[in-house]
Short mmCIF file of C-alpha atoms in Angstrom, two decimals:
data_model
loop_
_atom_site.label_atom_id
_atom_site.label_comp_id
_atom_site.label_asym_id
_atom_site.label_seq_id
_atom_site.Cartn_x
_atom_site.Cartn_y
_atom_site.Cartn_z
CA MET A 77 0.55 -10.11 17.50
CA ASN A 78 0.29 -6.40 14.79
CA LYS A 79 4.08 -5.86 15.48
CA ILE A 80 4.75 -9.71 14.17
CA THR A 81 2.71 -9.14 11.89
CA ASN A 82 4.15 -6.44 10.86
CA ILE A 83 7.86 -8.05 10.63
CA LEU A 84 5.95 -10.49 8.69
CA LEU A 85 4.85 -7.98 5.78
CA THR A 86 7.81 -4.99 6.28
CA LYS A 87 11.16 -6.75 6.81
CA ILE A 88 11.09 -10.02 4.48
CA ARG A 89 10.97 -9.50 0.78
CA LEU A 90 8.57 -11.13 -1.37
CA SER A 91 11.78 -14.41 -3.38
CA TYR A 92 12.61 -14.74 0.33
CA TYR A 93 9.26 -16.02 0.99
CA PHE A 94 8.68 -17.98 -2.34
CA ILE A 95 12.45 -20.16 -1.05
CA ILE A 96 10.73 -20.51 2.36
CA LEU A 97 6.82 -22.12 1.00
CA PHE A 98 8.30 -23.59 -1.67
CA VAL A 99 11.41 -25.67 0.62
CA PHE A 100 8.56 -26.25 3.11
CA PHE A 101 5.99 -27.78 0.42
CA VAL A 102 8.03 -29.61 -0.94
CA ILE A 103 8.70 -31.76 3.08
CA VAL A 104 4.87 -31.32 3.82
CA VAL A 105 4.00 -33.73 0.16
CA THR A 106 6.92 -35.90 0.31
CA PHE A 107 5.51 -37.45 3.54
CA ILE A 108 1.76 -36.13 4.02
CA PRO A 109 -0.22 -39.25 3.10
CA HIS A 110 -2.14 -39.42 -0.33
CA ILE A 111 -5.35 -39.50 -0.90
CA LYS A 112 -7.29 -41.14 -4.94
CA PHE A 113 -10.28 -38.46 -4.61
CA ASP A 114 -12.94 -40.26 -7.13
CA GLY A 115 -15.10 -38.18 -9.38
CA GLY A 116 -16.28 -36.24 -6.33
CA ALA A 117 -13.86 -34.65 -5.31
CA LEU A 118 -12.58 -34.20 -8.52
CA ALA A 119 -15.09 -31.52 -8.87
CA LEU A 120 -15.54 -29.69 -5.40
CA PHE A 121 -12.11 -29.73 -5.42
CA SER A 122 -12.34 -28.01 -9.08
CA VAL A 123 -15.52 -25.61 -7.88
CA ASN A 124 -13.74 -24.76 -5.03
CA SER A 125 -9.66 -23.66 -7.67
CA PHE A 126 -12.12 -21.89 -9.99
CA LEU A 127 -13.85 -19.81 -6.88
CA TYR A 128 -11.57 -19.16 -5.41
CA GLY A 129 -9.45 -17.42 -8.87
CA PHE A 130 -12.12 -16.24 -10.19
CA TYR A 131 -12.72 -14.59 -6.35
CA ILE A 132 -9.28 -13.66 -5.68
CA SER A 133 -8.62 -11.46 -9.17
CA PRO A 134 -10.23 -8.72 -8.92
CA ILE A 135 -9.47 -7.98 -5.95
CA LEU A 136 -5.27 -7.97 -6.14
CA SER A 137 -5.95 -5.71 -9.35
CA ALA A 138 -7.95 -3.91 -7.35
CA GLN A 139 -4.90 -3.24 -4.72
CA LYS A 140 -3.05 -2.16 -7.55
CA ALA A 141 -4.61 -0.31 -9.67
CA ARG A 142 -5.35 1.71 -5.44
CA ILE A 143 -1.15 1.82 -5.69
CA GLU A 144 -1.49 3.90 -8.86
CA ASP A 145 -4.35 6.15 -7.81
CA LEU A 146 -2.23 7.23 -4.94
CA HIS A 147 0.83 7.34 -7.18
CA LYS A 148 -1.12 9.79 -9.30
CA ILE A 149 -2.34 11.60 -5.86
CA VAL A 150 0.71 11.97 -4.20
CA ARG A 151 2.35 13.60 -7.60
CA SER A 152 -0.37 15.38 -7.73
CA GLU A 153 -0.53 16.57 -4.21
CA SER A 154 3.23 17.27 -3.86
CA ASN A 155 2.96 19.95 -7.67
CA ALA A 156 0.60 21.58 -5.28
CA ILE A 157 2.27 22.22 -2.12
CA PHE A 158 4.57 23.16 -4.50
CA ALA A 159 3.99 25.96 -5.68
CA MET A 160 2.10 26.96 -2.93
CA ALA A 161 5.70 27.28 -2.00
CA LEU A 162 6.17 29.37 -5.06
CA VAL A 163 4.18 32.03 -3.63
CA VAL A 164 5.72 32.65 -0.90
CA ALA A 165 9.58 32.15 -2.69
CA LYS A 166 10.63 35.94 -3.03
CA SER A 167 9.26 36.45 -0.04
CA PRO A 168 11.17 38.25 3.32
CA ASP A 169 12.57 35.31 5.20
CA LYS A 170 10.90 34.95 8.39
CA PHE A 171 7.54 35.18 6.70
CA ARG A 172 8.61 32.44 3.65
CA GLU A 173 10.58 30.66 6.63
CA GLU A 174 6.98 30.81 8.83
CA ILE A 175 5.20 28.89 5.36
CA GLN A 176 7.55 27.40 4.61
CA ASN A 177 7.75 25.36 8.01
CA MET A 178 3.96 25.16 7.58
CA LEU A 179 4.59 22.70 5.10
CA LEU A 180 8.10 20.86 6.07
CA ASP A 181 5.18 19.60 9.11
CA TYR A 182 2.59 18.92 6.83
CA LEU A 183 4.54 16.86 4.10
CA ASP A 184 6.67 14.88 7.33
CA HIS A 185 2.56 14.41 9.84
CA ALA A 186 1.47 12.67 6.47
CA MET A 187 4.72 10.29 5.77
CA ARG A 188 4.73 9.17 9.09
CA HIS A 189 1.29 8.82 9.28
CA ARG A 190 -0.37 7.13 6.69
CA ARG A 191 -3.44 6.99 7.43
CA PRO A 192 -6.93 9.39 6.27
CA ALA A 193 -6.48 11.82 8.56
CA GLY A 194 -2.08 11.66 8.69
CA GLY A 195 -1.29 15.83 7.82
CA GLU A 196 -5.12 16.73 8.42
CA GLU A 197 -4.26 18.24 12.05
CA LYS A 198 -1.60 20.29 9.78
CA TYR A 199 -3.22 21.28 7.09
CA GLU A 200 -6.52 22.68 8.78
CA ALA A 201 -3.99 24.77 10.53
CA MET A 202 -2.17 26.20 8.13
CA ILE A 203 -5.72 27.17 6.38
CA SER A 204 -6.76 29.09 10.07
CA TYR A 205 -3.80 31.19 9.76
CA CYS A 206 -4.70 31.70 6.53
CA LEU A 207 -8.10 33.24 7.60
CA ASP A 208 -6.91 34.47 10.52
CA TYR A 209 -3.57 36.60 9.15
CA LYS A 210 -3.80 40.97 8.97
CA GLY A 211 -0.26 41.81 7.49
CA ALA A 212 1.91 43.46 5.18
CA ASN A 213 1.84 40.24 2.75
CA GLN A 214 -2.24 39.00 2.97
CA GLY A 215 -1.34 39.06 -0.84
CA GLU A 216 0.44 35.87 -1.20
CA ILE A 217 -1.96 34.58 2.31
CA ASP A 218 -4.92 35.59 -0.29
CA LYS A 219 -3.03 33.19 -2.90
CA LEU A 220 -2.06 30.83 -0.75
CA LEU A 221 -5.99 30.31 1.18
CA ASP A 222 -7.07 29.76 -3.00
CA LYS A 223 -4.14 26.80 -3.07
CA LEU A 224 -5.00 25.11 -0.55
CA ILE A 225 -8.45 24.75 -0.59
CA ALA A 226 -7.93 23.41 -4.28
CA ASN A 227 -5.65 20.61 -3.31
CA GLN A 228 -8.37 19.64 -1.30
CA GLN A 229 -9.93 17.52 -3.02
CA ASN A 230 -6.50 15.77 -3.59
CA ARG A 231 -6.68 15.19 0.66
CA THR A 232 -10.13 14.01 -0.35
CA ASN A 233 -8.45 11.15 -3.06
CA TYR A 234 -6.31 10.68 -0.73
CA SER A 235 -8.14 9.39 2.38
CA MET A 236 -10.77 7.96 0.23
CA GLN A 237 -7.78 5.92 -1.59
CA LEU A 238 -5.77 4.85 1.93
CA SER A 239 -8.90 3.72 3.20
CA ASN A 240 -10.37 1.74 0.51
CA ARG A 241 -8.07 -2.16 1.97
CA VAL A 242 -8.76 -5.51 1.72
CA TYR A 243 -11.76 -6.07 4.17
CA SER A 244 -12.23 -8.36 6.75
CA ASN A 245 -14.81 -10.76 5.34
CA GLU A 246 -13.47 -10.37 1.85
CA TRP A 247 -10.07 -12.15 3.35
CA MET A 248 -12.09 -14.81 5.44
CA ILE A 249 -13.35 -15.39 2.71
CA MET A 250 -10.40 -15.98 -0.07
CA ILE A 251 -8.33 -17.48 3.50
CA ILE A 252 -11.98 -20.16 3.67
CA LEU A 253 -11.25 -21.23 -0.59
CA PHE A 254 -7.22 -20.74 0.36
CA SER A 255 -7.54 -23.59 2.55
CA VAL A 256 -9.96 -25.93 0.90
CA THR A 257 -7.23 -26.07 -2.08
CA LEU A 258 -4.31 -26.22 -0.60
CA THR A 259 -5.67 -28.84 1.09
CA PHE A 260 -6.88 -31.08 -1.36
CA ILE A 261 -3.35 -29.99 -3.47
CA LEU A 262 -1.51 -31.56 -0.25
CA LEU A 263 -3.35 -34.97 0.43
CA LEU A 264 -3.36 -35.50 -4.56
CA ASP A 265 -2.29 -38.75 -5.12
CA ALA A 266 -0.60 -37.75 -8.83
CA GLY A 267 1.54 -40.72 -8.78
CA SER A 268 5.06 -42.37 -7.04
CA ASN A 269 7.29 -39.86 -9.66
CA TYR A 270 8.64 -37.19 -7.41
CA ILE A 271 8.31 -34.58 -10.52
CA TYR A 272 4.99 -34.31 -9.89
CA LYS A 273 5.56 -33.30 -5.72
CA ILE A 274 7.70 -30.91 -7.56
CA LEU A 275 5.06 -29.61 -8.97
CA ALA A 276 2.99 -29.40 -6.74
CA ALA A 277 4.93 -27.74 -4.29
CA LEU A 278 5.10 -25.19 -6.71
CA LEU A 279 1.32 -24.61 -7.19
CA CYS A 280 0.92 -24.68 -3.38
CA THR A 281 3.35 -22.17 -3.22
CA GLY A 282 2.22 -19.70 -5.91
CA LEU A 283 -1.17 -20.01 -4.26
CA SER A 284 0.76 -19.43 -1.43
CA MET A 285 2.35 -15.87 -2.53
CA LEU A 286 -0.43 -14.46 -4.08
CA LEU A 287 -1.95 -13.95 -0.65
CA ILE A 288 0.77 -13.11 0.80
CA ILE A 289 0.94 -10.01 -2.25
CA LEU A 290 -2.61 -8.93 -1.66
CA ALA A 291 -1.70 -9.01 2.23
CA LYS A 292 1.31 -6.30 0.93
CA MET A 293 -0.83 -4.87 -1.10
CA SER A 294 -3.48 -4.55 1.03
CA THR A 295 -0.77 -3.09 4.34
CA LEU A 296 1.35 -0.89 1.14
CA THR A 297 3.74 -2.41 2.78
CA HIS A 298 4.39 -3.88 -1.20
CA LYS A 299 7.98 -2.88 -3.14
CA LYS A 300 5.65 -0.76 -6.36
CA ALA A 301 3.60 1.36 -2.84
CA LYS A 302 6.90 1.83 -0.72
CA GLN A 303 7.69 4.30 -3.37
CA ILE A 304 4.01 6.19 -3.10
CA TRP A 305 5.96 8.33 -0.63
CA ASP A 306 8.87 9.49 -2.29
CA PRO A 307 7.72 12.73 -4.11
CA TYR A 308 6.65 14.12 -0.62
CA LYS A 309 10.82 13.38 0.11
CA LYS A 310 11.86 14.83 -2.41
CA LEU A 311 10.58 18.22 -1.69
CA ILE A 312 11.26 17.70 2.25
CA ASP A 313 14.58 16.89 1.46
CA SER A 314 15.05 19.81 -1.07
CA ARG A 315 13.15 22.24 1.13
CA PHE A 316 10.83 23.18 -2.51
CA TYR A 317 13.87 23.72 -4.59
CA ARG A 318 13.80 20.81 -6.08
CA ILE A 319 10.83 18.04 -6.75
CA ASP A 320 10.36 14.99 -8.07
#
């Protein structure tokens, strides 16, 4: 099930979803029986539609802000990691490569495991290394330790934002409101003119797209979210010679 969900969210583009949903809803509104609603039903439809928009709007805005914050946090941490690499840039080759390899391991682990604790073990290992170090490069190690500790705020913010997904109870409420709104639109008898059927299909497609976009944002599979880790990639690919 998780594999299917992952494919639906990562492999299928939003433009494809739009086409598939629009064709599907055109077929549905063409063949489904329609009902003439009385005043009470139309009032219920209006209230439900208002609640759906009222509920989903702040959640969608919060997920957009979350992605923006993650962009800033990752960029800030990338700058901090780059500064750590500069601390040992002029150190002896063996010592410099050892530190850089630890930093690369941390970045690689954080990218591959995009969860709140991703990279935590590697980061703690670097701090332990600095605390236990006894050698000729003590000055560089002390500076590196200071930067590792200072970067903990970025780590905390990163973990908090990764955890800030849409909760299951929020999904439940949105799906209920969405289902009721969608049902009303599909069953509504707006007349025999085919243009009304097209408009109904477009409206249903738009409502469905809102949920899909929100799901992609919540799981960080949206196109904009995929760019979050680009600064990490730049550091890894250039081995700390370039930063995004």
